[in-house]
Coordinates of C-alpha atoms and ligand atoms in Angstrom, one line a residue:
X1 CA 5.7 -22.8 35.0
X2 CA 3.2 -20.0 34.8
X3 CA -0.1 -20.3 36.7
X4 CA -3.0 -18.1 37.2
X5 CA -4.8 -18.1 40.6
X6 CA -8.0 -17.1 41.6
X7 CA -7.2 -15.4 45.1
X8 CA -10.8 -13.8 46.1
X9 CA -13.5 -13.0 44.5
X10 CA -13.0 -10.4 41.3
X11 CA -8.6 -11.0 41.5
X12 CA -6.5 -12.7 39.8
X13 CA -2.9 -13.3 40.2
X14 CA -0.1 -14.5 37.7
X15 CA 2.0 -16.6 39.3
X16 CA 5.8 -18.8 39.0
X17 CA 5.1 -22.4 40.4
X18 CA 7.2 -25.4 40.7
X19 CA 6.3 -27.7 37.4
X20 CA 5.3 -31.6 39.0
X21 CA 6.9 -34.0 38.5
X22 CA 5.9 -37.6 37.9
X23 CA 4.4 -40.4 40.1
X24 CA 3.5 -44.2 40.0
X25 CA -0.3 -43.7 39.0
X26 CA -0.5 -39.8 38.1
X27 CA 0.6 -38.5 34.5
X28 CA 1.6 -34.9 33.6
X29 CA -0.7 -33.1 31.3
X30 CA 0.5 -29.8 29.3
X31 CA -2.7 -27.9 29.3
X32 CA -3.6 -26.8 25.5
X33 CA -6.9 -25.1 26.1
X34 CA -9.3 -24.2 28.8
X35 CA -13.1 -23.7 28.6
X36 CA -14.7 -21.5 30.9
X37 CA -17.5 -22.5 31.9
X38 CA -20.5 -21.1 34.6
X39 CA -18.5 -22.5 37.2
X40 CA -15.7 -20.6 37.2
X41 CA -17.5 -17.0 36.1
X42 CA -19.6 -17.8 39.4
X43 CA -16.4 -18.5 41.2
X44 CA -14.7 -15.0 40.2
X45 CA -17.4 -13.1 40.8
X46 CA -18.1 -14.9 44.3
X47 CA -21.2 -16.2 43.9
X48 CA -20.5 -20.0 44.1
X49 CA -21.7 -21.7 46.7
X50 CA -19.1 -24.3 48.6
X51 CA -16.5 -22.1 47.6
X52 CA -12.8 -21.2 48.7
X53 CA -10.3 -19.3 47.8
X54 CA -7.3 -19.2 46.7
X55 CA -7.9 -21.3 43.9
X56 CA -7.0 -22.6 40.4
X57 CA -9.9 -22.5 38.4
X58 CA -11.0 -24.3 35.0
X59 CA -12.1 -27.8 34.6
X60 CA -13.1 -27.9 30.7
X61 CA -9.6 -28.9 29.7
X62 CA -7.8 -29.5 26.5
X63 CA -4.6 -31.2 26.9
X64 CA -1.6 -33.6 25.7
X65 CA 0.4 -35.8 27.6
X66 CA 3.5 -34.0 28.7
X67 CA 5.8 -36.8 29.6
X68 CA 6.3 -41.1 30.1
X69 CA 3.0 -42.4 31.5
X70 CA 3.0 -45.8 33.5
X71 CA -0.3 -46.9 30.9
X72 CA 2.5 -49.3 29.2
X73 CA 1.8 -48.6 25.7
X74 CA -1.9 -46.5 25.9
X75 CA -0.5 -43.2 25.7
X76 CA 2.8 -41.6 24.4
X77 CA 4.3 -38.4 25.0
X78 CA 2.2 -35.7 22.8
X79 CA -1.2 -37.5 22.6
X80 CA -4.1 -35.8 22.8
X81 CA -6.5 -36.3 25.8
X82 CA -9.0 -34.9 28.3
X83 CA -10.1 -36.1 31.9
X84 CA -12.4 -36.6 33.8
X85 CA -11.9 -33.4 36.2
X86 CA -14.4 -34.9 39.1
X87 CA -12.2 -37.2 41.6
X88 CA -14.3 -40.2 43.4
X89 CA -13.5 -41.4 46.7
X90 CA -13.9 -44.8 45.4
X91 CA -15.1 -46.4 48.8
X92 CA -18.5 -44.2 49.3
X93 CA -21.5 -45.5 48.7
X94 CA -22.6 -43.6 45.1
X95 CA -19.1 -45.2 44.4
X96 CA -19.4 -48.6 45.2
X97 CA -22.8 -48.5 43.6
X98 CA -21.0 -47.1 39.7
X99 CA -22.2 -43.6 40.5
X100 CA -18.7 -42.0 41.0
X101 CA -20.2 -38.9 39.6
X102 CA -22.2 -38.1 42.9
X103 CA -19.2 -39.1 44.9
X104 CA -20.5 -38.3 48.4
X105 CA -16.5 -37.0 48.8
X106 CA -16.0 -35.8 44.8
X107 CA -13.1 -33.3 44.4
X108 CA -13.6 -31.5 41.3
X109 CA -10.4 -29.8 39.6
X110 CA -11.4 -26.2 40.0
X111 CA -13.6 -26.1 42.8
X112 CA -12.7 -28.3 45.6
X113 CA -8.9 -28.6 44.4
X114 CA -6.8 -26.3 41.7
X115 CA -7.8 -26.8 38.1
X116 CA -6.4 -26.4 34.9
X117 CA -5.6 -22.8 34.6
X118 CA -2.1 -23.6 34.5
X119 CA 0.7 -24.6 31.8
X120 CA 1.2 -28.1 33.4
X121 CA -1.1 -30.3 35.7
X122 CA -0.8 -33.8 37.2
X123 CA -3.7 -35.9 37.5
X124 CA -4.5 -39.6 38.2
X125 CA -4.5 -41.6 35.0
X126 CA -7.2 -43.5 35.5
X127 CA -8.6 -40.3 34.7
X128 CA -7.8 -39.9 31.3
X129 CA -10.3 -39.7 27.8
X130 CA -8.6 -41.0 25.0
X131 CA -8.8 -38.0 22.5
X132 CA -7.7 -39.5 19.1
X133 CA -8.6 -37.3 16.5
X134 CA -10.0 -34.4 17.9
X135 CA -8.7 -30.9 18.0
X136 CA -7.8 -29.1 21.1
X137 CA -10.9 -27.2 20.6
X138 CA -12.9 -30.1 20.3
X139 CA -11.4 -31.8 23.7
X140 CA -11.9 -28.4 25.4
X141 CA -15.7 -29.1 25.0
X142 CA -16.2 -32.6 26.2
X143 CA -16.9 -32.4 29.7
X144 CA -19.5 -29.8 28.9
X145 CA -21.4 -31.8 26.5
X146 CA -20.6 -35.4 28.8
X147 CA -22.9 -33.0 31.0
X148 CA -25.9 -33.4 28.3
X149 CA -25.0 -37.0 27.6
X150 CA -25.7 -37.7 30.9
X151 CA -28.8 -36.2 31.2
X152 CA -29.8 -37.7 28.2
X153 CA -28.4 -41.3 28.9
X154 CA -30.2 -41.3 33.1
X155 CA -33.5 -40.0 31.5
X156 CA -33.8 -43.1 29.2
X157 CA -34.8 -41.0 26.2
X158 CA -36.0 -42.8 23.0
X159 CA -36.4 -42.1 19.7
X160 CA -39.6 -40.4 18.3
X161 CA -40.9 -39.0 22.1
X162 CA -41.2 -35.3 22.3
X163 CA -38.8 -33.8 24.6
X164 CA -38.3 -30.4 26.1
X165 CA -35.0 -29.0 27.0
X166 CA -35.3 -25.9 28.2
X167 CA -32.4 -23.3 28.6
X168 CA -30.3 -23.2 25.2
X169 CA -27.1 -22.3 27.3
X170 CA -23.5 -24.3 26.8
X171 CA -25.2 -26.9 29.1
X172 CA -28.7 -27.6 27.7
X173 CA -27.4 -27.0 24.1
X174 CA -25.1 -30.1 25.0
X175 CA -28.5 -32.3 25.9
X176 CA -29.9 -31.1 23.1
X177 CA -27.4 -32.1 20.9
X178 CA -27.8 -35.7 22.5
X179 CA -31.5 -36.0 22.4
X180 CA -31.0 -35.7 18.3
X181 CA -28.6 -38.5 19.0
X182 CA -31.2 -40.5 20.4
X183 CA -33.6 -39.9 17.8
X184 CA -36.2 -37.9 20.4
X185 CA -38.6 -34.7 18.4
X186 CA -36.7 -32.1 20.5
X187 CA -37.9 -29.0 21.5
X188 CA -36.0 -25.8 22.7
X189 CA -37.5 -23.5 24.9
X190 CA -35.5 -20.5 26.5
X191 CA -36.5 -16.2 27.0
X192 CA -33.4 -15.7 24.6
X193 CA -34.5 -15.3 20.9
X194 CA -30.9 -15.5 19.8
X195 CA -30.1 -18.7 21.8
X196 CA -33.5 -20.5 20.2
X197 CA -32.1 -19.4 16.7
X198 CA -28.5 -20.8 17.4
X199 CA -30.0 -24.3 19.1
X200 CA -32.0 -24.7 15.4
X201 CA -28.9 -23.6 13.2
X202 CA -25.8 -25.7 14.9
X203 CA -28.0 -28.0 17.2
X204 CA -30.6 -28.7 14.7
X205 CA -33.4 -29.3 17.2
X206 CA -36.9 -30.0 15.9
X207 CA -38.8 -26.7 17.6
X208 CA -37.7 -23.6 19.5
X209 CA -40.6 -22.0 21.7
X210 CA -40.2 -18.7 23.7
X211 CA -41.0 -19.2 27.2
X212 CA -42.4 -15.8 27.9
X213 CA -44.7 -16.2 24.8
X214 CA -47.5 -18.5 26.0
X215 CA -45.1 -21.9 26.0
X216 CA -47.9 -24.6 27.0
X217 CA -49.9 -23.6 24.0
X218 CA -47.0 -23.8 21.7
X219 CA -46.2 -27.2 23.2
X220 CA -50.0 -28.3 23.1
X221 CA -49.9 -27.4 19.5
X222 CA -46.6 -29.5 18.8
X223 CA -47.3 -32.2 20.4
X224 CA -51.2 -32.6 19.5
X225 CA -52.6 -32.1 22.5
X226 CA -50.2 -34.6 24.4
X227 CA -47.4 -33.1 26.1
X228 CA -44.3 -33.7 26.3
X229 CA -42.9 -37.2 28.4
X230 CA -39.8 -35.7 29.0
X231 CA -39.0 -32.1 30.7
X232 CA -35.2 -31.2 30.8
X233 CA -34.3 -28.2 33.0
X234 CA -31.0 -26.5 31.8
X235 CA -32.0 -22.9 33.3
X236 CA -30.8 -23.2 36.9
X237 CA -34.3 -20.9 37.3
X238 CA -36.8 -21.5 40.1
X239 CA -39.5 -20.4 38.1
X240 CA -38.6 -22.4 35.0
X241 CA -38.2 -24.9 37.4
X242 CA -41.6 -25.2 38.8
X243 CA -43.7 -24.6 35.6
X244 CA -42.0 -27.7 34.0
X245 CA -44.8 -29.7 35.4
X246 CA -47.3 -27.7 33.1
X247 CA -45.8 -29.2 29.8
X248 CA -45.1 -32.5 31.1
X249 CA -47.5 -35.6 30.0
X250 CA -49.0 -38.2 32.1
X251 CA -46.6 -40.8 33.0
X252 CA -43.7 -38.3 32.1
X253 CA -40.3 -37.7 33.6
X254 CA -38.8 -34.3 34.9
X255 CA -34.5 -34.0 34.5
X256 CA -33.3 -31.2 36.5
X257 CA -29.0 -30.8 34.9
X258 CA -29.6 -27.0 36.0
X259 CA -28.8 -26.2 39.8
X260 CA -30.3 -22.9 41.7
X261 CA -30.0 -22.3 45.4
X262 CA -33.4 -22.2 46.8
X263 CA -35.9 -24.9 47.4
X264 CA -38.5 -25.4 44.7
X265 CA -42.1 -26.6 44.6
X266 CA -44.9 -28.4 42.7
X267 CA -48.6 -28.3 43.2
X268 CA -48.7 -32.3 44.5
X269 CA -52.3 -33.3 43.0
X270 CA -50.7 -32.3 39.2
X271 CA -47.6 -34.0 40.2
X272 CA -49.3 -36.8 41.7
X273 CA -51.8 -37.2 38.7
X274 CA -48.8 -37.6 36.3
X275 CA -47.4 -39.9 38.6
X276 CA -44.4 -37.7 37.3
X277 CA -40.7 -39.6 37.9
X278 CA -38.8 -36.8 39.1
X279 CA -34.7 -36.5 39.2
X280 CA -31.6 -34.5 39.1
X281 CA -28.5 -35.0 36.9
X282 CA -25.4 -34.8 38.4
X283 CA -21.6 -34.7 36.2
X284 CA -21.1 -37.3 34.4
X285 CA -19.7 -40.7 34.1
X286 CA -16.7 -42.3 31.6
X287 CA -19.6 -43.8 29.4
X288 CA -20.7 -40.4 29.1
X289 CA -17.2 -39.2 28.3
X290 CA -16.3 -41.7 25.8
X291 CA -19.5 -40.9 24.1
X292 CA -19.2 -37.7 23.5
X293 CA -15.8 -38.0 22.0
X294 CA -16.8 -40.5 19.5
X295 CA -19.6 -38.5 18.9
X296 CA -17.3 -35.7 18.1
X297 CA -14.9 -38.0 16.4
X298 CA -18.1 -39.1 13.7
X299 CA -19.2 -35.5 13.4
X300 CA -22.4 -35.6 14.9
X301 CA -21.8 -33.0 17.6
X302 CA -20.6 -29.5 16.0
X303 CA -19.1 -28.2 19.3
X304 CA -17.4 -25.6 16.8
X305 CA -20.4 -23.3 16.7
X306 CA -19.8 -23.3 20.9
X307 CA -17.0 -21.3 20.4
X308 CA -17.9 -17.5 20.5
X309 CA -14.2 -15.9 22.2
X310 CA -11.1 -16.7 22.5
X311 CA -8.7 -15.4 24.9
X312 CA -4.3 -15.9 24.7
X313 CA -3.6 -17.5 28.4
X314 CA -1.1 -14.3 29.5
X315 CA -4.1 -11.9 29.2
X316 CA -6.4 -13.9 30.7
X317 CA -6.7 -11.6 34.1
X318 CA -7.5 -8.9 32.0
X319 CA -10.3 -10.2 29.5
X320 CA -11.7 -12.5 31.7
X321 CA -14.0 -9.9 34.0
X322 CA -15.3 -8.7 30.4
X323 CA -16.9 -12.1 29.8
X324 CA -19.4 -11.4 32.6
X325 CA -20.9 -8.7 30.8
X326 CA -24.1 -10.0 28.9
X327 CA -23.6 -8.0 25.8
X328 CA -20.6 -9.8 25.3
X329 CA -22.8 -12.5 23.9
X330 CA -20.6 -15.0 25.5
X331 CA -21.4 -18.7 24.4
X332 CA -18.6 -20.5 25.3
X333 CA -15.4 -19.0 25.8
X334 CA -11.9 -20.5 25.7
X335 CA -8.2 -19.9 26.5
X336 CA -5.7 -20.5 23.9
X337 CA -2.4 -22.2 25.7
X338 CA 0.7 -22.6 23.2
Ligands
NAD401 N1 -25.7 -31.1 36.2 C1 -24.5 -30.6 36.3 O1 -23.6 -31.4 36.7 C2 -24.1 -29.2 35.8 C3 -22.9 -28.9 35.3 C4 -22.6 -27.6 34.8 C5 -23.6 -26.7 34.9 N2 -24.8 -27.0 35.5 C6 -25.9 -26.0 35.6 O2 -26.6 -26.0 34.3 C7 -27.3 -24.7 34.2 C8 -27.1 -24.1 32.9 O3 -25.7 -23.8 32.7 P1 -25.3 -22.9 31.4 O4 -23.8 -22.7 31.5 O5 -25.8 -23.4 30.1 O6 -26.0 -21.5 31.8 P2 -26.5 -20.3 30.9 O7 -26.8 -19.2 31.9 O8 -25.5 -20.0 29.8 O9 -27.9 -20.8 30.2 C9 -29.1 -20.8 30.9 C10 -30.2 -20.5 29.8 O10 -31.4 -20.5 30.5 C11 -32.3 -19.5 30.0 N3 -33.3 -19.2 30.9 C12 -33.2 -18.6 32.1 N4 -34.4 -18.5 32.7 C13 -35.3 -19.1 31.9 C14 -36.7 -19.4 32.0 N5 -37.5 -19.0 33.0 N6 -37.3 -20.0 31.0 C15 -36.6 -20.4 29.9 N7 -35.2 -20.2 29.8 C16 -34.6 -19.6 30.8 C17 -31.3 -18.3 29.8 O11 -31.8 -17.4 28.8 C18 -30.0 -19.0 29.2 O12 -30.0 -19.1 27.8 C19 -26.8 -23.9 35.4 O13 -27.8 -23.9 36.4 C20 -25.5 -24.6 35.8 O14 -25.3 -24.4 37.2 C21 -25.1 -28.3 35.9
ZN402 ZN1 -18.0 -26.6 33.3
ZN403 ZN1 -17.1 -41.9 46.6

């Protein structure tokens, strides 16, 4: 079977593999389509932290089952399906505690191990999301949006509180798309006029305010004088980062989903005075999964609109460098597997 790998930063190489073959437990997958996500554009270009090389990249998969399965009568050959691409130890302590998603050993497909940028890959089957229903494009998108769904879901939002979500990327658009769900007065901040204009049109979120356009006026304004009581960070920016606080009501609750390298910092009497709950969101877990597909299934989530390129599978180590270039608009990309 044909596989693409990742072997250094900026190369790619085409290559013949052995297709697997079946064992007790594991089930073959014929990959259909392949998001790319952050992760692997960081990866290529060598600026993922934790990283080595060679590897298979792609973890946003689309897939149907390629042959028997041992799941009795659960799955048959041909049905659609996704995974969960983050492997738990199942022994650690985040495990034994139902928090496989911070896995104090997690392999993710991709990133620790070779992911999906293949024409065949075998996984464990108790890995497996039931994708009834959807299109390949649709499955392609789950794992980013179980992202926002776990945000969403850890936070404890509720219906009628204001909540900001800043960053209108793949990632936050996903939590905003499940703070709608849960009935919270959402509002999208980001320094992108484009990406605040595409969160109102497919993600139908309440407000949009520019950050670089006096935000904590805006928000005032909104929110009567309030605040917001619930600050979602889907920038991955230190600066975004540490003026969350500024928007946040008293008795409010920071999410961090977003991830940058350095260390951050509040000013501790504004935190303090708060008595701000502070946490980060890490993957996601099956209940996060499963809701996003039916979610998808009952057409509240229109991961469509995500969709800004498409790329065949053989060209792939061609277009893909051109998706780094911001003019490219690039939303979400994906790779079309026959
Ligand atoms: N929690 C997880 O498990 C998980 C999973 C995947 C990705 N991530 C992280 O989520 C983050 C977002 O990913 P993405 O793919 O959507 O990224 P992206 O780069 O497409 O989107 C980020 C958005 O933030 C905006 N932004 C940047 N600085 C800003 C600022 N100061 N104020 C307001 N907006 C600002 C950008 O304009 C952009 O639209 C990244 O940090 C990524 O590493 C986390
Ligand atoms: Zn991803
Ligand atoms: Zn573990």
């Amino acid at each position: 079977m044909k596989q693409i790998i990742c072997l250094e930063p900026g190369k790619f190489e085409r290559r013949e593999v052995e297709t697997p073959t079946s064992e007790v437990g594991k089930v073959i997958l014929k990959v259909k389509r392949i998001g790319i996500c952050g992760t692997d554009l960081h990866a290529y270009e060598g600026m993922q932290p934790f990283f080595s090389y060679p590897r298979v990249l792609g973890h946003e998969l689309a897939c149907e089952i390629a042959g028997e399965t041992t799941t009795g009568l659960r799955y048959q050959k041909g049905d659609h399906v996704t995974f969960i691409p983050y492997f738990p130890c199942h022994t650690c302590i985040a495990c034994r505690n139902g928090k496989p998603n911070c896995c104090t050993n997690i392999q993710g497909a991709g990133v620790h191990i070779d992911g999906g940028m293949t024409e065949y890959i075998q996984i464990p089957e108790y890995a497996l999301i039931d994708g009834k229903g959807l299109t390949f494009d649709e499955l392609a998108m789950v794992e980013p949006m179980a992202i926002g769904a776990h945000a969403i879901r850890i936070t404890e939002i509720s219906a009628d509180e204001y909540v900001l979500i800043t960053g209108a990327g793949p990632i936050g658009l996903g939590v905003m798309a499940f703070a709608k769900i849960s009935r919270a007065k959402v509002i999208a901040m980001d320094v992108n006029n484009d990406r605040l204009e595409f969160a109102k049109k497919y993600f139908g979120v309440d407000y949009t305010v520019n950050a670089l356009e006096n935000p904590a006026e805006q928000i005032r304004k909104i929110t009567n004088g309030e605040m917001v009581t619930a600050v979602i960070d889907a920038t991955g920016n230190k600066r975004a980062i540490e003026g969350s606080l500024e928007f946040l009501a008293h008795g409010g609750r920071i999410t961090m989903v977003g991830i940058q390298r350095e260390a951050f910092s509040f000013n501790h009497p504004e935190f303090h005075k708060r008595e701000t709950t502070l946490r980060s969101s890490r993957n996601a877990t099956r209940e996060d999964f499963d809701q996003v597909v039916e979610n998808i299934r009952n057409g509240k989530v229109n991961v469509a609109a995500l969709i800004s390129h498409r790329l065949p599978f053989d060209s792939l180590p061609e277009i893909f460098p051109q998706l780094l270039n911001p003019q490219m608009g690039v939303i979400k990309a994906i790779v079309e597997l026959d």
